[in-house]
Short mmCIF file of C-alpha atoms in Angstrom, two decimals:
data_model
loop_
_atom_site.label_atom_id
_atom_site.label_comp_id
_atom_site.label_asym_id
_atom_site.label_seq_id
_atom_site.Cartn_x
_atom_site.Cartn_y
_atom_site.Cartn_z
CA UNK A 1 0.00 0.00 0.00
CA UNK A 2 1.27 3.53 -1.09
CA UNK A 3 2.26 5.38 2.12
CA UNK A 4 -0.01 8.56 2.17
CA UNK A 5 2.75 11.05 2.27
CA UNK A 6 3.78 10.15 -1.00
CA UNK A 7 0.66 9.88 -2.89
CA UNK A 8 1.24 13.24 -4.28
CA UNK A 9 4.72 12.87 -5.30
CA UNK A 10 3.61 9.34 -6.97
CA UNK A 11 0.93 10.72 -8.67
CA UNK A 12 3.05 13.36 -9.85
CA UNK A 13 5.67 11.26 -11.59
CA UNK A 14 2.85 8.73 -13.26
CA UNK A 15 1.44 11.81 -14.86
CA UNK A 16 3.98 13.87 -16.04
CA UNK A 17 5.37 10.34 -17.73
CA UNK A 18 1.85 10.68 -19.43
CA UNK A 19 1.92 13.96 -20.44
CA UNK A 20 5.37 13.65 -21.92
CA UNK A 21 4.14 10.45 -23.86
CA UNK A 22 2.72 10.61 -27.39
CA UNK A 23 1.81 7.25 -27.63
CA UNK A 24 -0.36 7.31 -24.36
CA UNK A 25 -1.56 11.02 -25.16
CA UNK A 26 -3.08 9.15 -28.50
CA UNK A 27 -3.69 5.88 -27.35
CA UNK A 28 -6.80 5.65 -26.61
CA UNK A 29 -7.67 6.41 -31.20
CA UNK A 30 -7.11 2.82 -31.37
CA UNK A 31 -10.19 2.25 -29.83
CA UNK A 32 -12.30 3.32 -32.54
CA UNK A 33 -12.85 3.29 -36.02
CA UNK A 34 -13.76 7.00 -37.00
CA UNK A 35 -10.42 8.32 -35.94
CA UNK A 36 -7.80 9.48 -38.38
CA UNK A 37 -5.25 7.11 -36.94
CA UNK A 38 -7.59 4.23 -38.24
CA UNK A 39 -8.32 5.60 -41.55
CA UNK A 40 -4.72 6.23 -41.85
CA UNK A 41 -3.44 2.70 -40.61
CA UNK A 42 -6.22 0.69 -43.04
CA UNK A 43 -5.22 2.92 -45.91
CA UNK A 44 -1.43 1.86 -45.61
CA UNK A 45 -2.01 -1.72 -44.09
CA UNK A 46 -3.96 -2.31 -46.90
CA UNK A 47 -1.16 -1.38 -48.99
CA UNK A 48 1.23 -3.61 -47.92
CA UNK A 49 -0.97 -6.67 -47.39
CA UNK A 50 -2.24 -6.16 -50.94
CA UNK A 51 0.93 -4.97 -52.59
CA UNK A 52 -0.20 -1.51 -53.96
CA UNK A 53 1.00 1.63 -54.43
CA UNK A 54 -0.37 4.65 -52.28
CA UNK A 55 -0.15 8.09 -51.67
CA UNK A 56 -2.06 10.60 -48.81
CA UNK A 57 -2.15 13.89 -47.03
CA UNK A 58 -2.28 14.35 -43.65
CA UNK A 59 -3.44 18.17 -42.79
CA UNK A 60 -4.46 20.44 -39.97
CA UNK A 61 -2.46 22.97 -37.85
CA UNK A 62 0.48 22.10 -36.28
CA UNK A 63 0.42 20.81 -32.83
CA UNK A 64 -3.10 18.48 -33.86
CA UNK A 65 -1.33 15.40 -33.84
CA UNK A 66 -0.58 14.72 -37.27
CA UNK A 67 3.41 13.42 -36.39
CA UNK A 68 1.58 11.58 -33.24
CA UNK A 69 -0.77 9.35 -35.29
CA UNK A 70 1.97 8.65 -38.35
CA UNK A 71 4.18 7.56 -35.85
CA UNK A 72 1.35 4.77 -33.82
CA UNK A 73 0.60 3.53 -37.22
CA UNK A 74 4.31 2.90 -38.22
CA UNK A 75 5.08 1.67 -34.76
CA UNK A 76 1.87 -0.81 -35.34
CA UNK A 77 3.04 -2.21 -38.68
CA UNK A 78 7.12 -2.77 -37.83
CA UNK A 79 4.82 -5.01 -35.16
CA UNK A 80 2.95 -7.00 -37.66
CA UNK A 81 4.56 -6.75 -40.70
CA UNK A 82 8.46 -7.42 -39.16
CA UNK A 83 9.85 -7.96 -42.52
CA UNK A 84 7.52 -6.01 -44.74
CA UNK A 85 7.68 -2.03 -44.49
CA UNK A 86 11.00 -0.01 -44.63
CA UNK A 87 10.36 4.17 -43.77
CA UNK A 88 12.10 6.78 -45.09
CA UNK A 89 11.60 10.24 -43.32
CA UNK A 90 12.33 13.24 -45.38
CA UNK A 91 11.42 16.79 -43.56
CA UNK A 92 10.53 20.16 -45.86
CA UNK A 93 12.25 22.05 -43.73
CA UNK A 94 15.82 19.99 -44.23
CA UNK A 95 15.29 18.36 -48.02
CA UNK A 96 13.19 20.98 -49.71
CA UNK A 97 16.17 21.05 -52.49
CA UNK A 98 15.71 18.07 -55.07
CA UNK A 99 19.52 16.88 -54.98
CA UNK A 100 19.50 17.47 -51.05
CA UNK A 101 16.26 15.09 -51.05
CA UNK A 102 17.19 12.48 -53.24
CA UNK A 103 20.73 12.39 -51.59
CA UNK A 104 18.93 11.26 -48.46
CA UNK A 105 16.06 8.91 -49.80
CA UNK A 106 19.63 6.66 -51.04
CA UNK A 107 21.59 7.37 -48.06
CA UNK A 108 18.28 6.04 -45.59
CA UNK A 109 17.35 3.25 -48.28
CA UNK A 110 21.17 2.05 -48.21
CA UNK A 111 21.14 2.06 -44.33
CA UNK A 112 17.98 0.14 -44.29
CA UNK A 113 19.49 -2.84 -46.90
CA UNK A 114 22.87 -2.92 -45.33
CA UNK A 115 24.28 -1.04 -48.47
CA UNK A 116 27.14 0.79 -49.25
CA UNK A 117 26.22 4.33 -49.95
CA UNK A 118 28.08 6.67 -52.06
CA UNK A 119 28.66 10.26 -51.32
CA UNK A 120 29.88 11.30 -54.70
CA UNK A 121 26.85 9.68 -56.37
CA UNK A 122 25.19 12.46 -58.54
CA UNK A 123 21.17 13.56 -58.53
CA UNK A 124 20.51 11.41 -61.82
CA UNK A 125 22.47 8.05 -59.95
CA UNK A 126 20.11 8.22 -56.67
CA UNK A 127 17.14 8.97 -58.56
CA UNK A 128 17.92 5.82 -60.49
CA UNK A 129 18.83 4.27 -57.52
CA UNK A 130 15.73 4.81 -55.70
CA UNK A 131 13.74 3.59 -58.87
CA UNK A 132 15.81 0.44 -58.27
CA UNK A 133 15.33 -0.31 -55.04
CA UNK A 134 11.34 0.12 -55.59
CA UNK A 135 11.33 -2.17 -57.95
CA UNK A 136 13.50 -4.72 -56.32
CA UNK A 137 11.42 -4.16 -52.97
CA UNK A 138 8.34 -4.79 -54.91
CA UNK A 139 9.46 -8.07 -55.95
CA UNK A 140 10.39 -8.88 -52.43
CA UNK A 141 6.81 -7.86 -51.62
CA UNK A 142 8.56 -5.10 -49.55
CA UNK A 143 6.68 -2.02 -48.66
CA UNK A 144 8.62 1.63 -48.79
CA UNK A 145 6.98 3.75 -46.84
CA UNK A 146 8.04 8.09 -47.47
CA UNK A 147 6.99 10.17 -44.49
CA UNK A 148 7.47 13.75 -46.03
CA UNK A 149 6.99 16.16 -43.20
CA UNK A 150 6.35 19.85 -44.21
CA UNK A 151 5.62 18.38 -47.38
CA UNK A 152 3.74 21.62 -48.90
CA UNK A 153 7.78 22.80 -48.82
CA UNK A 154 8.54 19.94 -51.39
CA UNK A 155 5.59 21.65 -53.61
CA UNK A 156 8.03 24.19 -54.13
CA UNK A 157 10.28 24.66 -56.93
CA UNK A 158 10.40 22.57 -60.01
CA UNK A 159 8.75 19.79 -57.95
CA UNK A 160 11.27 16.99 -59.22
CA UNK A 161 11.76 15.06 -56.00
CA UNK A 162 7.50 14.39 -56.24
CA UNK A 163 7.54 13.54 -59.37
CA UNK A 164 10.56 10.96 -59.85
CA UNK A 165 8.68 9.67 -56.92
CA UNK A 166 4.87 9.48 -57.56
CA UNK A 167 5.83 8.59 -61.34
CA UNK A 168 8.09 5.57 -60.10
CA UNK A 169 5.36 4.29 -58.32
CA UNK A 170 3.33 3.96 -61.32
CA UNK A 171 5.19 0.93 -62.55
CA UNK A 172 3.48 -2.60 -61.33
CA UNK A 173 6.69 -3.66 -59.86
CA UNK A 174 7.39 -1.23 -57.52
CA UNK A 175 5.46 -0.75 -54.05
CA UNK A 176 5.32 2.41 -51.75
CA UNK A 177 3.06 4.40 -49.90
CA UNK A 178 3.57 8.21 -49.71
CA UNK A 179 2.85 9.85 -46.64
CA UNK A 180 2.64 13.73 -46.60
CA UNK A 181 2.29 16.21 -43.75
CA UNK A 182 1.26 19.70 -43.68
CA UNK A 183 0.02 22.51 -41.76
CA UNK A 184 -1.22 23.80 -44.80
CA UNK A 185 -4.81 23.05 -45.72
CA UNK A 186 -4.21 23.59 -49.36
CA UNK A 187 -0.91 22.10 -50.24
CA UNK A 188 -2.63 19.49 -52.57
CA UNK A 189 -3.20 22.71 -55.05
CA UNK A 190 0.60 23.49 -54.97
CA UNK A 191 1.55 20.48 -57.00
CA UNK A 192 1.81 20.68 -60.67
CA UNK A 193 -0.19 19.20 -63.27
CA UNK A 194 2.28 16.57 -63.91
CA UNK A 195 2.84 15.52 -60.15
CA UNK A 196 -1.36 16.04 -59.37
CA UNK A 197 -1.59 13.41 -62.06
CA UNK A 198 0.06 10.84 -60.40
CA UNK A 199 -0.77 11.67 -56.47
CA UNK A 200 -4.01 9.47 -55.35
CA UNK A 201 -6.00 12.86 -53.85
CA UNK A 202 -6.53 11.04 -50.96
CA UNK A 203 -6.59 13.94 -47.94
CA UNK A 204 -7.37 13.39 -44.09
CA UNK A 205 -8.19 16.15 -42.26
CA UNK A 206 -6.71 17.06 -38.50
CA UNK A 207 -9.77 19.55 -36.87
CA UNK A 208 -9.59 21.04 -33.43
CA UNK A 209 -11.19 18.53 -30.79
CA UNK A 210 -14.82 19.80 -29.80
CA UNK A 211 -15.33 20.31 -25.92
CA UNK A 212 -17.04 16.68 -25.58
CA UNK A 213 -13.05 15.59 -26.93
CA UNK A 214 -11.18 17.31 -24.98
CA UNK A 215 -12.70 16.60 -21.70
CA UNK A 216 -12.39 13.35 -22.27
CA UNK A 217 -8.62 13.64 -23.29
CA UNK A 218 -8.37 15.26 -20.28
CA UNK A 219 -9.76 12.17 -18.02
CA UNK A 220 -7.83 10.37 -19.97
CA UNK A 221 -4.53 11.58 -19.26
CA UNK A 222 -5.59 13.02 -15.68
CA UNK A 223 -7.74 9.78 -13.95
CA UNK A 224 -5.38 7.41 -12.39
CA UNK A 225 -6.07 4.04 -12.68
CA UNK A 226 -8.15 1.69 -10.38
CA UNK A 227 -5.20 -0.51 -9.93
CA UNK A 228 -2.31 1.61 -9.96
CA UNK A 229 -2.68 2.08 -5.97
CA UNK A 230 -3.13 5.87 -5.81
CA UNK A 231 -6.54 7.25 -5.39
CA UNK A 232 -8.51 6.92 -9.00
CA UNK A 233 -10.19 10.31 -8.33
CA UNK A 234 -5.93 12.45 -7.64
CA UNK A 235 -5.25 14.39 -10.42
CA UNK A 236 -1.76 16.12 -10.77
CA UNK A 237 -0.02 17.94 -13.12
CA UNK A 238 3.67 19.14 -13.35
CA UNK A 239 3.32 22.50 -11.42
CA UNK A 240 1.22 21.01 -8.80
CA UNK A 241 0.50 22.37 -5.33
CA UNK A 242 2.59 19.46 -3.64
CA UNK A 243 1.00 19.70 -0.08
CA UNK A 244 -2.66 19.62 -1.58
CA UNK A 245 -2.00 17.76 -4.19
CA UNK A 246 -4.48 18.47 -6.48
CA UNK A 247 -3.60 21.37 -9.20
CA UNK A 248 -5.02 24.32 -9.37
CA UNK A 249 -6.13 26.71 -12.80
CA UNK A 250 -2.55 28.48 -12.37
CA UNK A 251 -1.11 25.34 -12.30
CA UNK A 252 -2.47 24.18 -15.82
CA UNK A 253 -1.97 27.62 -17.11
CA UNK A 254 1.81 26.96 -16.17
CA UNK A 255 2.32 22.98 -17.92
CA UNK A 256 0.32 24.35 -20.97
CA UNK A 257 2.22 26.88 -21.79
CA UNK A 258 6.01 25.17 -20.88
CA UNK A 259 4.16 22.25 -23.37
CA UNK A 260 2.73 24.99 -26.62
CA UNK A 261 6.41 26.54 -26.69
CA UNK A 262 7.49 26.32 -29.73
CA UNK A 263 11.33 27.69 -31.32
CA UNK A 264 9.26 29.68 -34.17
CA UNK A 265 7.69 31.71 -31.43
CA UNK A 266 10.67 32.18 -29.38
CA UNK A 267 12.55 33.50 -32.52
CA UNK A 268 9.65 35.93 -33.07
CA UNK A 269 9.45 37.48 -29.95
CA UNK A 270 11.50 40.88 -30.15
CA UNK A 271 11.04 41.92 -33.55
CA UNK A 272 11.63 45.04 -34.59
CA UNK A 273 8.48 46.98 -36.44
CA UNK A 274 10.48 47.08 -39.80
CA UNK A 275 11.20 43.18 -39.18
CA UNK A 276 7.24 43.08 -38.64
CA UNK A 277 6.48 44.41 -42.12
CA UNK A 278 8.83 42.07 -43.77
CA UNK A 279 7.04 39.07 -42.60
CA UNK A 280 3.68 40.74 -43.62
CA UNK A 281 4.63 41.67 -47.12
CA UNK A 282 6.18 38.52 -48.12
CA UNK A 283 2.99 37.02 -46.44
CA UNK A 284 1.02 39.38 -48.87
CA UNK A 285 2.68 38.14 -52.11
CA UNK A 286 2.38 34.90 -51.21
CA UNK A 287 -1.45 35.38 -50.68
CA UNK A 288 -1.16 37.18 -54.28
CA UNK A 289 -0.04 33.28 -55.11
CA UNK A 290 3.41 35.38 -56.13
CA UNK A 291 5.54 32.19 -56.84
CA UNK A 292 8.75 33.42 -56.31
CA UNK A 293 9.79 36.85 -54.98
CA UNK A 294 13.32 38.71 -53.59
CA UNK A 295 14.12 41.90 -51.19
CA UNK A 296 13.32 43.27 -54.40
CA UNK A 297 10.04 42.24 -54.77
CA UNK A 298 9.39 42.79 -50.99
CA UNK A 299 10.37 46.42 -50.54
CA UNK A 300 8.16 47.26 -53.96
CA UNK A 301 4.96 45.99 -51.52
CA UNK A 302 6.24 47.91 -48.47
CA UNK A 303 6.58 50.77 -50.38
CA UNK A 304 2.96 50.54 -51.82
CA UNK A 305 1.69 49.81 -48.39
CA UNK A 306 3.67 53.51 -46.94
CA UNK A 307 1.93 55.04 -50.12
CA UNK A 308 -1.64 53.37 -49.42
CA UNK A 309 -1.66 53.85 -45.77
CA UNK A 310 0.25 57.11 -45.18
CA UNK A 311 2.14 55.72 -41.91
CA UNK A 312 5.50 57.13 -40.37
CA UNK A 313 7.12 53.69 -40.42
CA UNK A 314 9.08 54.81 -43.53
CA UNK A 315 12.81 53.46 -43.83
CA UNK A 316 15.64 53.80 -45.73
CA UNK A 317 16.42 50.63 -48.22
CA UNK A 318 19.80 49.89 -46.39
CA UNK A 319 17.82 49.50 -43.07
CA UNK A 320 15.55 47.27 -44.85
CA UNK A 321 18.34 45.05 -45.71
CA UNK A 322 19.83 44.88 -42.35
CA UNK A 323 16.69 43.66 -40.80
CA UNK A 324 16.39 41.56 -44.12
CA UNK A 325 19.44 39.84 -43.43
CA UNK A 326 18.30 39.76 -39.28
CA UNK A 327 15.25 37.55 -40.02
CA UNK A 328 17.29 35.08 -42.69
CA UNK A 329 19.84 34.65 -39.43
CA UNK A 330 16.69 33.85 -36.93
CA UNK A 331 15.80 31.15 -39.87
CA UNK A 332 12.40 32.83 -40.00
CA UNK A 333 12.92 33.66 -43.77
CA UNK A 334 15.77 31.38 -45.90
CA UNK A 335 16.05 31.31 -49.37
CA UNK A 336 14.03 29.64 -51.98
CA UNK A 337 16.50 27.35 -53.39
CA UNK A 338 20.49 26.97 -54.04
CA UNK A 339 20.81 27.87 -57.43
CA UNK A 340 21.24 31.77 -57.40
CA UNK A 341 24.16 31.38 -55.18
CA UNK A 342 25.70 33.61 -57.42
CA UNK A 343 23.23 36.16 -57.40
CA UNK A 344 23.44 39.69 -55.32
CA UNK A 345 21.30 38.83 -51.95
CA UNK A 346 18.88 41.30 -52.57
CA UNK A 347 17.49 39.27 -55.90
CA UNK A 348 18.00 35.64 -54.47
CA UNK A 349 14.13 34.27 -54.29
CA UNK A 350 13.36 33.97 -50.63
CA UNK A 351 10.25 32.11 -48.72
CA UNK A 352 8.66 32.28 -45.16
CA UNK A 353 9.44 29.45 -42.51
CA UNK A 354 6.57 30.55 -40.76
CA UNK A 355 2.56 29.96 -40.76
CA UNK A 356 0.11 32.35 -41.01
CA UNK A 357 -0.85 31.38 -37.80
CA UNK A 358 2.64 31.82 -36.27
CA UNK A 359 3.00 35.42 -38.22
CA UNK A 360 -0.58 36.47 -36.85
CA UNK A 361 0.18 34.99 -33.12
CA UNK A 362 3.45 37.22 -33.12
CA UNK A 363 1.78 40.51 -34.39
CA UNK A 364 -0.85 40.26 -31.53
CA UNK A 365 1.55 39.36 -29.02
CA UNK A 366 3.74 42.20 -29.68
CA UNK A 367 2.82 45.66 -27.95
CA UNK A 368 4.28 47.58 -30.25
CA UNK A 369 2.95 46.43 -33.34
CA UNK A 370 1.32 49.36 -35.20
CA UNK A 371 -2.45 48.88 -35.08
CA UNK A 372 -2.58 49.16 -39.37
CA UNK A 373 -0.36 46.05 -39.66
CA UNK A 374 -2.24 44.39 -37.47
CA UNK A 375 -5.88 45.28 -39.25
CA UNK A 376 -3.79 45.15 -42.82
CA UNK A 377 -3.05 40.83 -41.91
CA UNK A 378 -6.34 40.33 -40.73
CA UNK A 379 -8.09 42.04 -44.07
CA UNK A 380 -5.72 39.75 -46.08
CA UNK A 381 -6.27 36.47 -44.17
CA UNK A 382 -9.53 36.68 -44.43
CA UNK A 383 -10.35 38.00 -47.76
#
């Protein structure tokens, strides 16, 4: 019997394990039917069991789960099907460049054989390479399964990495699922023609939890079990009153937000106005479905912002560039590809790293944003 001095501390410990678990957090989706974890694990069991090829999209805002459920199904299959699947991860944010990308797919694929992989290999030689091994997996009634996380960053670009990939799978002989991930609800509409073509349109989509799911989430992850020896009705959570032991509204104010932080955010505390404006013009010309822009490109929209909106937050073009160059160092901003290496800085096509959500979070949270950027995001995001 647990002593009663230490039923808080015990509690304490079984919980926080629980809250710091994924795979007990989501646990309880295997239970029924109508969750996306069992859509998503029928779809690719299905796949390997009958030897097809697949491909799906998994989307919703980050922090929904998304990662969380592709990782229970994968962790479910290696279970049953031992000998059957082989994964290769690829993340937007790391592989976005085609050469980069298919670099990786051979370097994973040769760890996963026990093959010798080749550094000095060209873009053409892993490309064939990864053809290869599809077909040769097929055969072996071998499943390869591509987790592309971030994947709306692959949609970028010429798009070659997608389509080497979805147009291998066309052949009879090869067998692989494609697994995308995205925050963004319309990445399906970034692909071209060519890669739409071949990609199955298959789309499941992450919601927010109504109240009905969250409370029970909560009792979930909060009622201790009958048989665990601590009271089934002591709930704790990691900033607990430890003499009561029972948390208070402070204390889940405190664990939520140590759990929602997030690098983005941290790197987007601080900002400077001018920094501010950056993020909401390139945000602009990407809403204008502007495929590829520069410093160039983004100072021409300031400007016609300072001439629409008469404001005082006017600054010189060398400024500009300085905070430019501050956001590409805080990774908030990087550069659309490798190719214009070359290039002057200022013309170099450049892309956000953040959401729309992130951007608009930021702007709210920071008192001195001016009140027209603030109403000038909102009127775009929701025109």
């Amino acid at each position: 019997m647990v002593a009663a001095v230490s039923v808080p501390s015990q509690a304490q410990t079984v919980l926080r394990g629980r809250l710091c678990d994924p795979a007990f957090v989501h646990s309880a989706l295997r239970s029924s039917p109508d969750t996306n974890y069992s859509k998503l694990k029928y779809l690719v069991a299905s796949s390997v069991s009958e030897a097809c090829n697949n491909s799906v999209l998994l989307l919703g805002p980050r922090g929904c789960g998304k990662a969380a459920v592709v990782d229970m199904v994968l962790d479910d299959l290696r279970k049953e099907h031992p000998d059957a699947i082989s994964v290769i991860r690829l993340n937007g944010m790391l592989h976005n460049d085609d050469n980069c990308a298919m670099k990786e797919i051979a370097r994973q694929l040769c760890l996963e054989h026990q093959l010798s992989f080749s550094k000095m290999a060209s873009s053409d030689d892993n490309t064939e390479f990864m053809i290869d091994m599809l077909q040769e997996c097929g055969l072996a009634h071998k499943t390869i399964l591509f987790v592309l996380e971030e994947f709306d960053l692959f949609a970028q670009g010429k798009q070659r990495l997608l389509y080497s990939l979805l147009d291998a799978m066309q052949s009879l002989t090869s067998q692989a699922v494609v697994i995308g991930v995205s925050c963004r609800l319309d990445a399906d509409q970034l692909l071209e023609k060519r890669v739409r073509s071949r990609f199955s349109h298959r789309k499941l989509l992450f919601i927010s939890p109504s109240l009905d799911d969250i409370q029970w989430l909560v009792e979930h992850l909060l009622i201790l079990a009958k048989d665990s020896g601590l009271p089934a009705n002591f709930r704790a959570v990691s900033y607990m009153d430890m003499e009561s032991g029972f948390p208070s509204i402070e204390s889940f104010l405190k664990a939520l937000s140590s759990m929602q932080r997030q690098p983005k955010m941290d790197s987007l505390q601080d900002l400077s106005i001018l920094e501010l404006y950056i993020l909401v013009c390139m945000h602009r010309l990407e809403d204008k479905e502007q495929s590829s822009y520069n410093f160039t490109s983004i100072m021409k929209e300031y400007r016609s912002i300072q001439d629409a909106y008469k404001t005082s937050d006017k600054y010189a073009s060398t400024v500009c560039f300085r905070a430019f160059e501050h956001l590409l160092d805080r990774e908030l901003i990087s550069f659309g590809d490798n190719r214009g290496r070359n290039q002057a800085l200022e013309y170099r096509p450049v892309k956000l790293l953040i959401s729309s959500r992130e951007l608009a979070q930021s702007l709210k949270l920071n008192t001195t944003c001016p009140v027209v950027l603030q109403k000038l995001f909102d009127r775009e995001r929701y025109m």
